[in-house]
PDB file of C-alpha atoms in Angstrom:
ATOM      1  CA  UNK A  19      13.301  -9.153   0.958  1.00  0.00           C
ATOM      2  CA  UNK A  20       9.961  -8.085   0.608  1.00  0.00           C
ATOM      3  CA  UNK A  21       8.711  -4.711   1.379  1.00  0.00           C
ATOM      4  CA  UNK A  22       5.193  -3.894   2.076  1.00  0.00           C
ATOM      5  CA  UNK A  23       3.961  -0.382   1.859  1.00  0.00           C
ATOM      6  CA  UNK A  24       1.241   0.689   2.422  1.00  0.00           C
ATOM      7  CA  UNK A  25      -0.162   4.223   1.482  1.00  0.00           C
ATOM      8  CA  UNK A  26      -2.003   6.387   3.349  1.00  0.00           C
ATOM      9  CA  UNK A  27      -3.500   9.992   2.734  1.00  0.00           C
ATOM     10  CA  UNK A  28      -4.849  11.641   6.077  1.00  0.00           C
ATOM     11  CA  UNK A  29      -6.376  14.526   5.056  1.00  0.00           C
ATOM     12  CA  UNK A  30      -7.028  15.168   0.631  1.00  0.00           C
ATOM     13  CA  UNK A  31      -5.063  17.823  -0.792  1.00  0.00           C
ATOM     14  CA  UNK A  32      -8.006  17.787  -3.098  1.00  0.00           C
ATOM     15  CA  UNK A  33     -11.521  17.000  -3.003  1.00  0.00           C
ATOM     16  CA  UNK A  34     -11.528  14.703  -5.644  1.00  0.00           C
ATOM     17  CA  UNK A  35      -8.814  12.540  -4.005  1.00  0.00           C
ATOM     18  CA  UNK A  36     -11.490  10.831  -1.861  1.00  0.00           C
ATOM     19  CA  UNK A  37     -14.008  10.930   0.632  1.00  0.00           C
ATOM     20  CA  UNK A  38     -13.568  14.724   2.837  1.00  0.00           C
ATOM     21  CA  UNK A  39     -15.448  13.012   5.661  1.00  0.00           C
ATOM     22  CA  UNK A  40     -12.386  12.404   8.150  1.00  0.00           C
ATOM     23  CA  UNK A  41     -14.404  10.069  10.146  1.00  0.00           C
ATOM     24  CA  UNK A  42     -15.433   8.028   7.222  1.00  0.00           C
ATOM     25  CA  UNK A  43     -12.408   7.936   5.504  1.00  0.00           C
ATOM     26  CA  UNK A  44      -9.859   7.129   9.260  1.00  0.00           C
ATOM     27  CA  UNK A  45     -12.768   3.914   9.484  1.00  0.00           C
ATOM     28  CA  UNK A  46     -12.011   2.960   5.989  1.00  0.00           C
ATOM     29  CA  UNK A  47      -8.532   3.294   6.542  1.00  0.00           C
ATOM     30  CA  UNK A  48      -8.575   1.100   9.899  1.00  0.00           C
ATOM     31  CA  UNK A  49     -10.504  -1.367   8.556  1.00  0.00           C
ATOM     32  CA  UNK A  50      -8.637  -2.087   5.268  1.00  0.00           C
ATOM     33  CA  UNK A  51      -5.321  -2.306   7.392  1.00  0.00           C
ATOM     34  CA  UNK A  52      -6.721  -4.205   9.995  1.00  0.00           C
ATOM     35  CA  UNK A  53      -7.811  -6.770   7.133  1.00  0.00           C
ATOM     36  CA  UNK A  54      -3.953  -7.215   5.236  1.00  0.00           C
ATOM     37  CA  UNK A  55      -2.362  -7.153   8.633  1.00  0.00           C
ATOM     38  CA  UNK A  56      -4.650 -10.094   9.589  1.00  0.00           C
ATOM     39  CA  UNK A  57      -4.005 -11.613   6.055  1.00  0.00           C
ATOM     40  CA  UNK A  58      -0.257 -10.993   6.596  1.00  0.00           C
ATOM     41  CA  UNK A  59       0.362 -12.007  10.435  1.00  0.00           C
ATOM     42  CA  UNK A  60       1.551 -15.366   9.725  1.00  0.00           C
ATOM     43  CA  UNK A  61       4.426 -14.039   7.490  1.00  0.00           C
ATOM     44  CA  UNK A  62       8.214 -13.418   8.985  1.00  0.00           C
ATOM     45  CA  UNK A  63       8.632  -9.999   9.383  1.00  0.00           C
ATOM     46  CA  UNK A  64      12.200 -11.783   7.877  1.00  0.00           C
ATOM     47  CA  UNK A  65      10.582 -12.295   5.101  1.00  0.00           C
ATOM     48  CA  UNK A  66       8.247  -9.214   4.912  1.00  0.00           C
ATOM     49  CA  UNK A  67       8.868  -5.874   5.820  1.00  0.00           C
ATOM     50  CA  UNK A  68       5.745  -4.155   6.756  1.00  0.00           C
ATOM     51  CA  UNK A  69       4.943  -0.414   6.989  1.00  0.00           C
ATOM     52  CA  UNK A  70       2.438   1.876   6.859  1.00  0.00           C
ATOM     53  CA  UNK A  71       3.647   5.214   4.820  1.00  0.00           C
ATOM     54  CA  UNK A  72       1.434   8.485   5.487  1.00  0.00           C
ATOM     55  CA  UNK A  73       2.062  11.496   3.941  1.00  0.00           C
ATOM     56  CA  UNK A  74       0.502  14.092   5.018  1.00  0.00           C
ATOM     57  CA  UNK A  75       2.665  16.888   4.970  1.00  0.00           C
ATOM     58  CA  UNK A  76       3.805  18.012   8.593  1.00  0.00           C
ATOM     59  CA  UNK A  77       2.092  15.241  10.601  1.00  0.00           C
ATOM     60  CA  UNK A  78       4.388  13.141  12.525  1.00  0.00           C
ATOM     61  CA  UNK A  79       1.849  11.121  14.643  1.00  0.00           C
ATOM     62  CA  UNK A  80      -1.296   9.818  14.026  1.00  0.00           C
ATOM     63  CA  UNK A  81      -4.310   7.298  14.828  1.00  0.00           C
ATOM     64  CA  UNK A  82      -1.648   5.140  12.567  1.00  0.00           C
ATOM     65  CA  UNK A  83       0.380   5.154  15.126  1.00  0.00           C
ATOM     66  CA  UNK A  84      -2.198   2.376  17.037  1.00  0.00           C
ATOM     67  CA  UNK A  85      -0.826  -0.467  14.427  1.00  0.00           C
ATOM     68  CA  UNK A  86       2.592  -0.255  15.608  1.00  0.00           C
ATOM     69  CA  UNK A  87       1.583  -1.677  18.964  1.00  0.00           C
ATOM     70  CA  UNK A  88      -0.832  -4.136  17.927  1.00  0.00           C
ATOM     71  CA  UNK A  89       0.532  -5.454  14.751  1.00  0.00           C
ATOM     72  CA  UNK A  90       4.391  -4.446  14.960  1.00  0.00           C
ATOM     73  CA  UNK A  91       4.284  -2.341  12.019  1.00  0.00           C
ATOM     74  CA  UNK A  92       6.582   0.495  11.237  1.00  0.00           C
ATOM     75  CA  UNK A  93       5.069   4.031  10.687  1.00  0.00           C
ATOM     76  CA  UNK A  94       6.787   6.106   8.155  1.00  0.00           C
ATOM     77  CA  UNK A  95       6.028   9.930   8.217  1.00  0.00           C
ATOM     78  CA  UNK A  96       7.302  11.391   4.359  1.00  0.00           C
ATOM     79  CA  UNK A  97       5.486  15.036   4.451  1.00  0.00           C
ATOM     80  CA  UNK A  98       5.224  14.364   0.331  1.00  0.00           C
ATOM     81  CA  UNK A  99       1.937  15.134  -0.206  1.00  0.00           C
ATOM     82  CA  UNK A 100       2.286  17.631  -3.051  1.00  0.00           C
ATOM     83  CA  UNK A 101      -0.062  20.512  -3.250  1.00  0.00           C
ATOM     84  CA  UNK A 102       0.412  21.488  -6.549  1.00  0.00           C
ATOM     85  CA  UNK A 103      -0.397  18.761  -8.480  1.00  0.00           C
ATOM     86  CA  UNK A 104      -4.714  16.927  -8.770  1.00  0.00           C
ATOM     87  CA  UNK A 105      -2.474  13.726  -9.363  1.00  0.00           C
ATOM     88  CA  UNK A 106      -2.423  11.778  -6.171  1.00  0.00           C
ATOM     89  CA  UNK A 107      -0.479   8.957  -8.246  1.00  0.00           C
ATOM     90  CA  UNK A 108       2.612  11.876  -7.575  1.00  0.00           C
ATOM     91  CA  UNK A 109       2.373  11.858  -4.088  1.00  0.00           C
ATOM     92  CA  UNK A 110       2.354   7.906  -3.671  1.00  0.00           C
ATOM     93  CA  UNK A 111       5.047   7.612  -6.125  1.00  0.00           C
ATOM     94  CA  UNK A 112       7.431  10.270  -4.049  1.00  0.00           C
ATOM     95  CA  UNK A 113       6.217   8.597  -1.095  1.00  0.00           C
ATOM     96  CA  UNK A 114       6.959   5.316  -1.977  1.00  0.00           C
ATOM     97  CA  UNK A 115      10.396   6.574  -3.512  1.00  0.00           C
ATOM     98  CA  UNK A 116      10.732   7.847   0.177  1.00  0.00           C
ATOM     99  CA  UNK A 117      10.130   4.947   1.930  1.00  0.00           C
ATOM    100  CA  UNK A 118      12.760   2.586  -0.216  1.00  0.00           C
ATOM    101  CA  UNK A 119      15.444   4.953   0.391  1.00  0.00           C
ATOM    102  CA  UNK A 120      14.378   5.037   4.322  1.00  0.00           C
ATOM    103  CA  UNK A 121      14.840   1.268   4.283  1.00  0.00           C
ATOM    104  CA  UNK A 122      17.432   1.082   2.090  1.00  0.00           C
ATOM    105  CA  UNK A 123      15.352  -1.242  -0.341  1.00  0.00           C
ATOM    106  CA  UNK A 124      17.744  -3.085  -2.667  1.00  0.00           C
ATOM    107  CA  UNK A 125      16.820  -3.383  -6.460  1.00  0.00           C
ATOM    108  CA  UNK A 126      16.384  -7.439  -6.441  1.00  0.00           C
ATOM    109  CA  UNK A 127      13.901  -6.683  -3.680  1.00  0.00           C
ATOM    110  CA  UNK A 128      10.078  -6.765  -3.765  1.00  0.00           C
ATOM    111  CA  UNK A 129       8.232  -3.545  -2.986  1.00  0.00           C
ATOM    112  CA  UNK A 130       4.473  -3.881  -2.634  1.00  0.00           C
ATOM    113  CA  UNK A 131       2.161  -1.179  -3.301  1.00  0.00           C
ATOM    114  CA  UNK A 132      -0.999  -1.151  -1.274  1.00  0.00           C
ATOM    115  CA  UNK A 133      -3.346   1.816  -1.187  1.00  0.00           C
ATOM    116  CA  UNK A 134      -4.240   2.138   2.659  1.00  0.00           C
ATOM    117  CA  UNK A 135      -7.954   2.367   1.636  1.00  0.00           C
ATOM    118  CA  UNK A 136      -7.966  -0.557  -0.769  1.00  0.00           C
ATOM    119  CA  UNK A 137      -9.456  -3.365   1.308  1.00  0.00           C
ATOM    120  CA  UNK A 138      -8.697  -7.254   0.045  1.00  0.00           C
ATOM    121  CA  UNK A 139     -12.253  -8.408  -0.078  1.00  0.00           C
ATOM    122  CA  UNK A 140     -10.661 -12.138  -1.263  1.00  0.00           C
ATOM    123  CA  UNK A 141     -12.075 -15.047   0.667  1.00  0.00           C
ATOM    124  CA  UNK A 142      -8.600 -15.865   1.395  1.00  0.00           C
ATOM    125  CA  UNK A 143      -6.550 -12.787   0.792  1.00  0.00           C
ATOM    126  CA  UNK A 144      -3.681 -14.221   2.253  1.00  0.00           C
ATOM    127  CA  UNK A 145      -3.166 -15.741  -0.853  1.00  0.00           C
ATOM    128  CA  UNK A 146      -2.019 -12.310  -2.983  1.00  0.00           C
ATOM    129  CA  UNK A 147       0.914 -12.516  -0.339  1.00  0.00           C
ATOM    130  CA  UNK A 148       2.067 -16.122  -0.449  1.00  0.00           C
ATOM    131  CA  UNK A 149       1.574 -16.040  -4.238  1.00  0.00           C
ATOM    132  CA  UNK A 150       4.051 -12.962  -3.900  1.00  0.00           C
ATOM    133  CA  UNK A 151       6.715 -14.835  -1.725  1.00  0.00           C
ATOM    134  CA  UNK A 152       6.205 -17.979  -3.718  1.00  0.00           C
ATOM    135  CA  UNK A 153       7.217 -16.683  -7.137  1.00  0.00           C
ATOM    136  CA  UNK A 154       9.486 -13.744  -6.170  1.00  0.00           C
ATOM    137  CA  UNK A 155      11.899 -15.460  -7.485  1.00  0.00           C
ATOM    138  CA  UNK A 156      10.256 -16.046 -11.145  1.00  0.00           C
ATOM    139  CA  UNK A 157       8.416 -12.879 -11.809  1.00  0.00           C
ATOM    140  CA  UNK A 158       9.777  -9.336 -11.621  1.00  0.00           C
ATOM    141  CA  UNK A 159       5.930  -8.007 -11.370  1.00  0.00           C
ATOM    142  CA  UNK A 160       2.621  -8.774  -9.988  1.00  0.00           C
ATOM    143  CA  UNK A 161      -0.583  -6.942 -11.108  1.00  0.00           C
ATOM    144  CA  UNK A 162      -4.202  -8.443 -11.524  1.00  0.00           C
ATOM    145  CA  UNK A 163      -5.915  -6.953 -14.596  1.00  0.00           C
ATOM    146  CA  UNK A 164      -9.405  -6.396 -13.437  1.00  0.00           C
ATOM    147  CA  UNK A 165     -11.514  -3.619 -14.992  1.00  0.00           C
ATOM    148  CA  UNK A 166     -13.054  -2.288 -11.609  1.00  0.00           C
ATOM    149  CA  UNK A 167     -16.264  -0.294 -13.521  1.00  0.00           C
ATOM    150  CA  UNK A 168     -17.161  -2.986 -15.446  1.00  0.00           C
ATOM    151  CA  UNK A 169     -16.305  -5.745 -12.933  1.00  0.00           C
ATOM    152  CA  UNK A 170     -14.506  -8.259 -15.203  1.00  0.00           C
ATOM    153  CA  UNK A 171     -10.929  -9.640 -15.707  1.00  0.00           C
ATOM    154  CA  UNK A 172      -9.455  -7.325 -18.830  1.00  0.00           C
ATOM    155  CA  UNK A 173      -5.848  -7.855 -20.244  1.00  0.00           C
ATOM    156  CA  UNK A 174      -5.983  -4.086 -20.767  1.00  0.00           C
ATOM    157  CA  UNK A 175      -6.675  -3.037 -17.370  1.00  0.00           C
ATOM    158  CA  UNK A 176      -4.970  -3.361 -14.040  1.00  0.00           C
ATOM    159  CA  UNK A 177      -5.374  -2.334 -10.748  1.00  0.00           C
ATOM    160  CA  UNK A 178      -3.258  -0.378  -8.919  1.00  0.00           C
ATOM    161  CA  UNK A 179      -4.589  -0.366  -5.684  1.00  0.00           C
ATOM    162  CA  UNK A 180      -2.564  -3.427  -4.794  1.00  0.00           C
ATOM    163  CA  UNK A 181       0.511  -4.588  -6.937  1.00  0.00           C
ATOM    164  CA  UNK A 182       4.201  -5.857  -6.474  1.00  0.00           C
ATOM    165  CA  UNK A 183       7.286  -5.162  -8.484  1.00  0.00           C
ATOM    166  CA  UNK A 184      10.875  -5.650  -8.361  1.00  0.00           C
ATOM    167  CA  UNK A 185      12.393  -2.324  -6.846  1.00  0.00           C
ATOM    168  CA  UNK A 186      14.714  -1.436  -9.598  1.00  0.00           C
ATOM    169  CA  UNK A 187      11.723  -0.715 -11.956  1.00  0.00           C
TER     170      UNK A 187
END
């Protein structure tokens, strides 16, 4: 099984975890997971497990909440957003931890890691996914090294906006 999460952060603990303009960031938000549910909607949700993780701590609804009617997507409230770290990589690791144990992820499975604001700008970006299903089999880990400053393909650099691994890692 593959598990699709993707991570959202309503309102920044800290300023320097992203734009402060609500507004700007909810349109960023809708608009990058309007694009992978449209790159996604012609996977099984056999196949694919797909849910959108927020976690904000104390919210249990949001404008999320609209994807779950239109795209059948699952809307996972964790409250992990940690307030005493400036590492938001903490709070989408403990949400993520949160989520697989919600959905009782299996360590042969596949969780993908999607920041909610990372939009696939691809001309096909279906093809991340497919690629995923394809080879699940063969690779325990999928990354593209890209070196977003410079804008070049670097063996040293990855982003982690978007990635896949095997869950017991």
């Amino acid at each position: 099984m593959i598990y699709l999460f993707i991570t959202a952060t309503l309102t920044p603990v800290q300023d320097m975890w992203g734009p402060m303009d609500l507004e700007r960031r909810k349109g960023r938000y809708n608009r990058c997971i309007f694009s992978t549910l449209h790159a996604t909607e012609h996977i099984d949700n056999s196949i694919m497990k797909k849910v959108i993780v927020v976690n904000d701590i104390g919210v249990t609804e949001s404008y999320m909440d609209q994807f779950k009617e239109t795209h059948c997507i699952d809307v996972l409230y964790t409250s992990s957003n940690r307030t005493d770290t400036k590492h938001k990589g903490l709070c989408e690791v403990d949400s993520i931890q949160y989520a697989m144990n919600h959905y009782n992820v299996q360590d042969d499975d596949i969780v993908i890691k999607q920041t909610g604001r990372y939009c696939l700008c691809d001309e096909n970006p279906s093809h991340v996914f497919t690629n995923i299903i394809n080879n699940m089999d063969n690779y325990d880990c999928f990354m593209k090294f890209y070196n977003i400053a410079l804008e070049q393909y670097d063996d040293n650099d990855t982003v982690m906006g978007l990635y896949g691994m095997r869950a017991n890692y």
